[in-house]
Short mmCIF file of C-alpha atoms and ligand atoms in Angstrom, two decimals:
data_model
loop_
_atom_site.label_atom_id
_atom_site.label_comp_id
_atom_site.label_asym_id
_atom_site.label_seq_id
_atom_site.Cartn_x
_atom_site.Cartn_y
_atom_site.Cartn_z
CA UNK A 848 -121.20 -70.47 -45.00
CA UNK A 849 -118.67 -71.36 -47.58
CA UNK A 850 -114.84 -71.29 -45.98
CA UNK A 851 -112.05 -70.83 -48.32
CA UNK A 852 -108.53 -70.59 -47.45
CA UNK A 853 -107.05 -70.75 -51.27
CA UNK A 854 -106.53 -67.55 -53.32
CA UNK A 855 -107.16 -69.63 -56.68
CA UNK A 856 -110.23 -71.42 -55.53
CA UNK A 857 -111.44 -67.88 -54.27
CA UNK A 858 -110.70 -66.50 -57.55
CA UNK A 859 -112.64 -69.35 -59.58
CA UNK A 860 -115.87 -68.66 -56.56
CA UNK A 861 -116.02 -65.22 -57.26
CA UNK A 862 -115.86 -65.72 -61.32
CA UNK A 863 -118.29 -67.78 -61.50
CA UNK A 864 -120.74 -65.78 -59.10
CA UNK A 865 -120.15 -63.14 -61.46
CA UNK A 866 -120.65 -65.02 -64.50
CA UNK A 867 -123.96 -65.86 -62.87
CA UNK A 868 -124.74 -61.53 -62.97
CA UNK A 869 -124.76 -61.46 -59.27
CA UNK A 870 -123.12 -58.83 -57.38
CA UNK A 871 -120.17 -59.39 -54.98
CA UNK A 872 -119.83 -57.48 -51.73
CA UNK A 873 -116.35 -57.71 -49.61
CA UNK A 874 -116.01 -56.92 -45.99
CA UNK A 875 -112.15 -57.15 -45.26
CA UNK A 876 -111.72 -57.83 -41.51
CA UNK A 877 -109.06 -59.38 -39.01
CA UNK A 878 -111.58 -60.85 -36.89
CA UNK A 879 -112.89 -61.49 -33.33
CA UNK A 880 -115.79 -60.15 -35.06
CA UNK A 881 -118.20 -57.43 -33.21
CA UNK A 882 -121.46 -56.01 -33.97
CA UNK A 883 -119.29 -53.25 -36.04
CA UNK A 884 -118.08 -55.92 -37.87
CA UNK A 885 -121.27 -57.49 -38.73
CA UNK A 886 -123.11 -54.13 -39.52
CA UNK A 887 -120.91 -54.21 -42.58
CA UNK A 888 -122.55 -57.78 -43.45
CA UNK A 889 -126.30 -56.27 -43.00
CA UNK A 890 -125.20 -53.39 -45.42
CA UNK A 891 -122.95 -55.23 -47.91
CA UNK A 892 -126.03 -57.13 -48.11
CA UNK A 893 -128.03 -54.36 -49.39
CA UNK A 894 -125.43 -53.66 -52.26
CA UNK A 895 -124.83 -56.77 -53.42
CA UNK A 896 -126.12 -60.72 -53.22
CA UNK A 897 -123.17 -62.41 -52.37
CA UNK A 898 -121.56 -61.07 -49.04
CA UNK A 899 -117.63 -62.37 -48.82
CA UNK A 900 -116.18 -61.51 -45.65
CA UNK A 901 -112.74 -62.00 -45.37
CA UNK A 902 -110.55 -62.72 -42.12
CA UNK A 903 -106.78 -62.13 -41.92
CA UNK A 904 -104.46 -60.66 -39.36
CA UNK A 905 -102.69 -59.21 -41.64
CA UNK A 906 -98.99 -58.93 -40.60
CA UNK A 907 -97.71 -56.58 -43.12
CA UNK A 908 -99.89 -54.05 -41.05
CA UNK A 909 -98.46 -54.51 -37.44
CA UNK A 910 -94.79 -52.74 -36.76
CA UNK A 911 -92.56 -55.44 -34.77
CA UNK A 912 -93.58 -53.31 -31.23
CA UNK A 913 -97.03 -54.01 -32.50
CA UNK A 914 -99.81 -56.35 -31.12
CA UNK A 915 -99.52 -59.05 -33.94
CA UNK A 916 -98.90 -61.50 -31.68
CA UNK A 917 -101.55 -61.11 -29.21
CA UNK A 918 -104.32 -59.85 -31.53
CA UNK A 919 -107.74 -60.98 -30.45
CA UNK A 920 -108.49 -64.58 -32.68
CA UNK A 921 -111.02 -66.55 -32.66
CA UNK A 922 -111.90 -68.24 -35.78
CA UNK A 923 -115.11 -71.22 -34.67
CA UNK A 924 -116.69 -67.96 -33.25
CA UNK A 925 -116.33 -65.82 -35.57
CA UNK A 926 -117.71 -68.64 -38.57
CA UNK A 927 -120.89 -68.63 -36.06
CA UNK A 928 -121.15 -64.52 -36.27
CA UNK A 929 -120.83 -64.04 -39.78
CA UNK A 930 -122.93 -66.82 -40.92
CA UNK A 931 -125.76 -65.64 -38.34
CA UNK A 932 -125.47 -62.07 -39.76
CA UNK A 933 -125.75 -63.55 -43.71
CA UNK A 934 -122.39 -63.74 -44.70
CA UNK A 935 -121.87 -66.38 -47.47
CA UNK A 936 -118.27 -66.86 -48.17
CA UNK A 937 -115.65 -66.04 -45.22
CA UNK A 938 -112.35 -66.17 -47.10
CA UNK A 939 -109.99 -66.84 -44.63
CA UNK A 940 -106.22 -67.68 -45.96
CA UNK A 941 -102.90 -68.20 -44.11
CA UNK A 942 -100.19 -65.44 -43.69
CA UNK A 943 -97.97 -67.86 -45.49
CA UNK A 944 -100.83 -68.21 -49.01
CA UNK A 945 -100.99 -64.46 -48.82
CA UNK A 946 -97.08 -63.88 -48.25
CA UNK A 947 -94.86 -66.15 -49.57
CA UNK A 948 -91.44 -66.47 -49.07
CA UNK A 949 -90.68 -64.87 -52.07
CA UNK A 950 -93.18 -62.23 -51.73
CA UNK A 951 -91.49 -58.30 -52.77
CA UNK A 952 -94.40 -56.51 -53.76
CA UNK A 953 -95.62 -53.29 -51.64
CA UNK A 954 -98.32 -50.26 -51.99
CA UNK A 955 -96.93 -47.09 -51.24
CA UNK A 956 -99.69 -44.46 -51.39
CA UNK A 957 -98.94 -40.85 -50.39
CA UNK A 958 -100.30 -37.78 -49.06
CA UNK A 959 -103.02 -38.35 -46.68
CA UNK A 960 -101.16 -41.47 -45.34
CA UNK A 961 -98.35 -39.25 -43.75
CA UNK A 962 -100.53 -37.40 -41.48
CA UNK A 963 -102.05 -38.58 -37.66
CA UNK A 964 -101.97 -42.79 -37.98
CA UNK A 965 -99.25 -42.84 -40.88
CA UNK A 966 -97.19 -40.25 -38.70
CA UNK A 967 -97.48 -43.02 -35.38
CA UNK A 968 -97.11 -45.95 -37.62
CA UNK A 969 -95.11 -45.17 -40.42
CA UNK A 970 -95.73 -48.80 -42.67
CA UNK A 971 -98.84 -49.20 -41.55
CA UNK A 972 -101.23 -47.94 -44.84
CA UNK A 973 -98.66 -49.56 -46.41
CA UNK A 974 -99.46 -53.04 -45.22
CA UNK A 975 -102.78 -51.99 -45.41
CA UNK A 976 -103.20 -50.87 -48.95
CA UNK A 977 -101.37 -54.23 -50.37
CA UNK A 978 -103.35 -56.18 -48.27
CA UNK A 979 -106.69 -54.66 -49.63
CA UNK A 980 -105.06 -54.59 -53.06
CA UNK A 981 -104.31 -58.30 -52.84
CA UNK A 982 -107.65 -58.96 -51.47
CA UNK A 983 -109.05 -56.75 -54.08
CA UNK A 984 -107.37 -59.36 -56.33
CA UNK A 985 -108.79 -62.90 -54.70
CA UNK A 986 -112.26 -62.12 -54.16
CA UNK A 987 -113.45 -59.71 -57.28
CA UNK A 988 -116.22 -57.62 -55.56
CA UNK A 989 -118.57 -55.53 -57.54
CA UNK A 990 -118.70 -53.45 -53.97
CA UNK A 991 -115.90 -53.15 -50.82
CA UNK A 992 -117.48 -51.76 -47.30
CA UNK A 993 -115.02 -50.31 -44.82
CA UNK A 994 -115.68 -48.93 -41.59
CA UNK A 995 -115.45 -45.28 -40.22
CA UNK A 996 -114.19 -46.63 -37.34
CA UNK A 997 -110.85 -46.58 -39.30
CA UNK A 998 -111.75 -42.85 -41.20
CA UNK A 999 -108.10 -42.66 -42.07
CA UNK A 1000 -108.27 -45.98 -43.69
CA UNK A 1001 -111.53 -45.40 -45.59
CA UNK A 1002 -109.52 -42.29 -46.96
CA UNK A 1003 -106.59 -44.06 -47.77
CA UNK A 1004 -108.87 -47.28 -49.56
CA UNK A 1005 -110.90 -44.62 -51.97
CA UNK A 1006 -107.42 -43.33 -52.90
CA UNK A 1007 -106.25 -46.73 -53.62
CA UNK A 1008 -108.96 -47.99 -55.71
CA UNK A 1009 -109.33 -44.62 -57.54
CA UNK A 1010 -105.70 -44.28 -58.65
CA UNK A 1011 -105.16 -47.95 -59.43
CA UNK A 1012 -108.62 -47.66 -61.26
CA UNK A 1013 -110.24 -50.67 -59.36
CA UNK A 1014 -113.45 -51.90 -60.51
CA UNK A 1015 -115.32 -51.12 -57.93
CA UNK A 1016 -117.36 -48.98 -55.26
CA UNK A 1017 -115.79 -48.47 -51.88
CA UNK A 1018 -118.87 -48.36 -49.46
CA UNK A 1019 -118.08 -46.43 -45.86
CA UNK A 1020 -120.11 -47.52 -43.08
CA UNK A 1021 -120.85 -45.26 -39.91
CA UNK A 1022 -119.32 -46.85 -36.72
CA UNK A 1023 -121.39 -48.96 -34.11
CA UNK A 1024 -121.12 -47.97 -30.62
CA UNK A 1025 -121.36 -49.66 -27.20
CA UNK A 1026 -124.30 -47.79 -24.99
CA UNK A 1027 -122.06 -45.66 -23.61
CA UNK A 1028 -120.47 -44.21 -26.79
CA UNK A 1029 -117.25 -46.35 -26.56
CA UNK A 1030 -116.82 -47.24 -30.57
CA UNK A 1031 -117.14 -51.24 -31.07
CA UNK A 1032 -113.13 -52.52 -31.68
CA UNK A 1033 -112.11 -55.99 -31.08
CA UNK A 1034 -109.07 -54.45 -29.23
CA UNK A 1035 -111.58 -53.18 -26.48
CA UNK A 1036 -110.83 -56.77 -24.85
CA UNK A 1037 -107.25 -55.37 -23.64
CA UNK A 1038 -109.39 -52.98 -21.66
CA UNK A 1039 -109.54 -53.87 -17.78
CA UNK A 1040 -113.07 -53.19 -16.36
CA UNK A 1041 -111.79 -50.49 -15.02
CA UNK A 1042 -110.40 -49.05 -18.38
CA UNK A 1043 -112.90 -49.90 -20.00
CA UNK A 1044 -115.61 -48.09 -17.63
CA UNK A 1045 -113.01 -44.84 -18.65
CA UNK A 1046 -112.85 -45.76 -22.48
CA UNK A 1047 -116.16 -42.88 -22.98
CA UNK A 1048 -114.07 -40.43 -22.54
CA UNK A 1049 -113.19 -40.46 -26.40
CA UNK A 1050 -116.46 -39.90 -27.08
CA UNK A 1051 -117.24 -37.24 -25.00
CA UNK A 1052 -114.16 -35.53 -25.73
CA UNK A 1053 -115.27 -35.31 -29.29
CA UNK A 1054 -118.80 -34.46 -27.89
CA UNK A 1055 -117.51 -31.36 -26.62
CA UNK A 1056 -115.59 -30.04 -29.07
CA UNK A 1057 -118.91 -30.55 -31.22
CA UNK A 1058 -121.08 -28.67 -29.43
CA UNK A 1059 -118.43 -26.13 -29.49
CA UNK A 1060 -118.42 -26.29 -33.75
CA UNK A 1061 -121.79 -26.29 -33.87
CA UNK A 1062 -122.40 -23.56 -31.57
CA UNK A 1063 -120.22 -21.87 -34.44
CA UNK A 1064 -116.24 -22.19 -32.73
CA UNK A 1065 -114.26 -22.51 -36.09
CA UNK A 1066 -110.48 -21.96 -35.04
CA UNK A 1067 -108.89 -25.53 -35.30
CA UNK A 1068 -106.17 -24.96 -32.25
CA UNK A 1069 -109.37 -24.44 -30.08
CA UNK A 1070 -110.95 -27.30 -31.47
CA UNK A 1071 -108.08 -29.11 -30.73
CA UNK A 1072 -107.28 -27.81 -27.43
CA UNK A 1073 -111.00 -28.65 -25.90
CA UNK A 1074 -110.01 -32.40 -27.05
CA UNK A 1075 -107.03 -32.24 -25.24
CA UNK A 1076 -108.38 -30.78 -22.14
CA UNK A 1077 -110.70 -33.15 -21.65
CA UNK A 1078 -108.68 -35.99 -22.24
CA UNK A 1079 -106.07 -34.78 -20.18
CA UNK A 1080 -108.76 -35.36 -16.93
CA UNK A 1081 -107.16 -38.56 -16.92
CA UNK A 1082 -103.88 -39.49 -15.88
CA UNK A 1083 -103.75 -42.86 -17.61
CA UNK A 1084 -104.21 -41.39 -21.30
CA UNK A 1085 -101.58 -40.45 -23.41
CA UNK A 1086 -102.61 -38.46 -26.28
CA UNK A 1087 -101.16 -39.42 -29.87
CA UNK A 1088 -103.16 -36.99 -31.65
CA UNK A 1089 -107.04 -35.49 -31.24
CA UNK A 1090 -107.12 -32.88 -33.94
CA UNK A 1091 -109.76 -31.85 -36.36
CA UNK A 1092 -108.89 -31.49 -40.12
CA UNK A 1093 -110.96 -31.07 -43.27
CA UNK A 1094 -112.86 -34.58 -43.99
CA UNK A 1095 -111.75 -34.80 -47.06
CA UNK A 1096 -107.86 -33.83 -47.65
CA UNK A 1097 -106.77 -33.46 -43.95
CA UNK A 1098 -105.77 -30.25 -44.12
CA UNK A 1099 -105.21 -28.33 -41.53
CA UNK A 1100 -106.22 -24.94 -41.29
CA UNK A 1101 -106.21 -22.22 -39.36
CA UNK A 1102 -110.16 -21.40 -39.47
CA UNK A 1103 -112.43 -23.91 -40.69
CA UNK A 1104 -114.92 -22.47 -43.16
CA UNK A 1105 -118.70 -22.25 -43.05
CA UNK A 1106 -120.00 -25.74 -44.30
CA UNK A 1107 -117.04 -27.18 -44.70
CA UNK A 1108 -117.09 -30.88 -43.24
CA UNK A 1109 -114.78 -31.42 -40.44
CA UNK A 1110 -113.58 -34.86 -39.40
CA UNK A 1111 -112.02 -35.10 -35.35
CA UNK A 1112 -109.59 -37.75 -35.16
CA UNK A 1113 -108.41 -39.38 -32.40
CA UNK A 1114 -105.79 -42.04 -31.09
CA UNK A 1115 -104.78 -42.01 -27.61
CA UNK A 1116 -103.46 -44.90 -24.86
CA UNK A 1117 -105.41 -46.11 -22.28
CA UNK A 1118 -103.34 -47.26 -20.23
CA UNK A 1119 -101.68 -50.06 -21.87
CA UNK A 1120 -104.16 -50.15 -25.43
CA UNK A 1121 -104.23 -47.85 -27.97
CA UNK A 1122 -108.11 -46.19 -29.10
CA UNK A 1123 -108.77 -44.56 -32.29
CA UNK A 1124 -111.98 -43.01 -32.74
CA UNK A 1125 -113.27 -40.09 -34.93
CA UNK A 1126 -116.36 -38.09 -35.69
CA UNK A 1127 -117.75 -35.81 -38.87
CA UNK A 1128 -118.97 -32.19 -38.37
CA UNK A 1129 -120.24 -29.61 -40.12
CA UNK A 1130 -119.68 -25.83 -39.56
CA UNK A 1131 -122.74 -24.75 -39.55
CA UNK A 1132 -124.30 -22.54 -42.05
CA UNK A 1133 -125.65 -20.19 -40.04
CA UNK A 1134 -126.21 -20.68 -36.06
CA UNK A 1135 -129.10 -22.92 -35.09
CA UNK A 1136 -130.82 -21.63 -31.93
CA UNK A 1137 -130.90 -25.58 -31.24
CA UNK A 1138 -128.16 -27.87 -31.44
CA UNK A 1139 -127.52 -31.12 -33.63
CA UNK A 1140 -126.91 -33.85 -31.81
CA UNK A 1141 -123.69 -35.83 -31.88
CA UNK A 1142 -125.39 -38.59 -34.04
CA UNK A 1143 -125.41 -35.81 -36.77
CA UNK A 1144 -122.48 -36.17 -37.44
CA UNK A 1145 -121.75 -39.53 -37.90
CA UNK A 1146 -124.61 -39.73 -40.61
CA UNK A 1147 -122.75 -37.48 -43.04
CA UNK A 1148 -120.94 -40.58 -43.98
CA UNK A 1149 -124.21 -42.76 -44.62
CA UNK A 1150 -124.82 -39.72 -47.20
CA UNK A 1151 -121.32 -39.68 -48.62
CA UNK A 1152 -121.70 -43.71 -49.52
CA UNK A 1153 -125.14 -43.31 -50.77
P1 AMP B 1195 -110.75 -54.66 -38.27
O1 AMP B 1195 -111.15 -56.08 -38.07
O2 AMP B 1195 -110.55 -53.90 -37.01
O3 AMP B 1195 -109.61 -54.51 -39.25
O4 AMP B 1195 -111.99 -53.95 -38.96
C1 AMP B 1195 -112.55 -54.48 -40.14
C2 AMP B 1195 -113.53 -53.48 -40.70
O5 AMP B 1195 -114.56 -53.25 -39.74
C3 AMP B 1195 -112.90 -52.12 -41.00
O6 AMP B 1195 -113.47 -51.60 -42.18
C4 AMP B 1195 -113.30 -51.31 -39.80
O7 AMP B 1195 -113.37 -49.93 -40.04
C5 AMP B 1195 -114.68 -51.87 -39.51
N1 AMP B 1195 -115.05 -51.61 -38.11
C6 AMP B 1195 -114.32 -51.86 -37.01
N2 AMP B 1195 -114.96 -51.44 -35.91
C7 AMP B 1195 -116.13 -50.91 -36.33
C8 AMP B 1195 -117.24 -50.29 -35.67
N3 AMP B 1195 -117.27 -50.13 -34.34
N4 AMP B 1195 -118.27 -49.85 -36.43
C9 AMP B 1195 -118.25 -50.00 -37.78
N5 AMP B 1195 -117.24 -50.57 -38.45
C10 AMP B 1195 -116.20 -51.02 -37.75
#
């Protein structure tokens, strides 16, 4: 595993890899790695021959209420990880190489960002759309694999690269789950045990309110309001959002359409720490005597990157 720290020297790796005609894959990350994180590895590997995983808390991300501070780091571990999973290059640089003082220069991208994350944290795509810019920038990838853990941000990368005409594929991977359905997050270590033993119930919130599409239910407030029902069975959540919205624009409309691909987004407290977790749905066709399972809907998005 190759460690590199300096934007230049990153920028002279990656040229020369490509002068070489192989193909670059980038898996940006802040860390405290998980098997989410390294699932990206396995299938960056599959694009491309070079895997470049990069590792920065980025601050531009994180309001000042935020968790920058206390973010989950742990740098020897995570070298192990991504090494172990066939990562070659972990570019890892300081806040201070990828911010300078001087530093003025911002991504502002519009529409989708102003809806359910961009409405809780207004900068946040922000930060996160320079960040993945600048990284864009140091490490050249042929291919960039993003998580649908973050469906928002997947959205919000695509956008970027397509209207700044990156060279590149964005890749979208489905999210990795503990056994219990909890979605893999490295802020999952703020959870006490006896969060954490409560954490499901974002998953089977969405659960229900598939069953309920599937079985045909296409009126988005009653979508919504089986989310919120269930999620309300515990005192200790506080619901930001759980709504459903077209999977590709995030509009919201009255009645979902036959076919039309649903995504159900959710960010709620716990207590203390904030979850985020979605799911993809289709209304079906017609009414299948049997239903889909919940798994069926997560592997739209393995279809979408194809
Ligand atoms: P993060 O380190 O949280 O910024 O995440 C880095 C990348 O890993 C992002 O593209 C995330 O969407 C992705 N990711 C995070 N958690 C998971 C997960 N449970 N399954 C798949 N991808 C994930």
């Amino acid at each position: 595993l190759k460690i590199i720290k300096n934007i230049k020297e990153m920028q002279a790796t990656s040229e020369k890899i490509r002068t070489e005609g192989k193909k670059i894959v980038l898996v940006p990350t802040m860390g405290y790695l998980h098997n989410g994180h390294l699932s990206l590895i396995r299938q960056g590997k599959e694009h491309g021959d070079v895997a470049n995983m990069s590792l920065f808390v980025n601050p531009t991300q994180f309001a000042p209420n935020e968790d920058f501070e206390k973010y989950p780091r742990n740098f020897e571990k995570d070298c192990f990880s991504a090494e172990k999973s066939g990562c070659d290059i972990l570019f890892a640089p300081e806040a201070s190489e990828m911010y300078p003082s001087d530093y003025a220069s911002f991504i502002n991208i519009g529409g989708i960002t102003k809806k359910f994350e961009g409405a809780f944290r207004p900068n946040h795509f922000k930060g996160v759309a320079t960040v993945v810019a600048k990284l864009f920038n140091a490490t050249k990838p042929h291919f960039a694999i993003f998580g649908q853990k973050d469906y928002q941000q997947s959205l919000v990368v695509k956008r970027l690269a397509e209207d700044l005409n990156f060279d590149l594929t964005i890749i979208v991977a489905p999210t990795v789950r503990e056994a219990d359905g909890l979605a893999m997050s490295s802020r999952n270590v703020y959870l006490s045990p006896e969060e954490r033993s409560k954490a499901t119930i974002l998953f089977t919130a969405m659960e229900e309110a598939i069953e309920a599409i599937q079985a045909g239910e296409r009126r988005r407030k009653v979508i919504n309001a089986i989310m919120h029902n269930h999620l309300r069975k515990l005192p200790e959540i506080k619901i930001d959002y759980a709504s459903a919205a077209d999977a590709s624009n995030f509009d919201e409309p009255e009645e979902f359409v036959q076919g039309q691909l649903i995504v159900l987004l959710l960010a709620v407290y716990l207590g203390k720490t904030r979850l985020i977790d979605n799911a993809l749905v289709s209304l079906p066709s017609a009414i299948s005597s049997k239903p889909k399972s919940f798994i069926d809907g997560l592997e739209h998005i393995e279809r979408q990157s194809d």
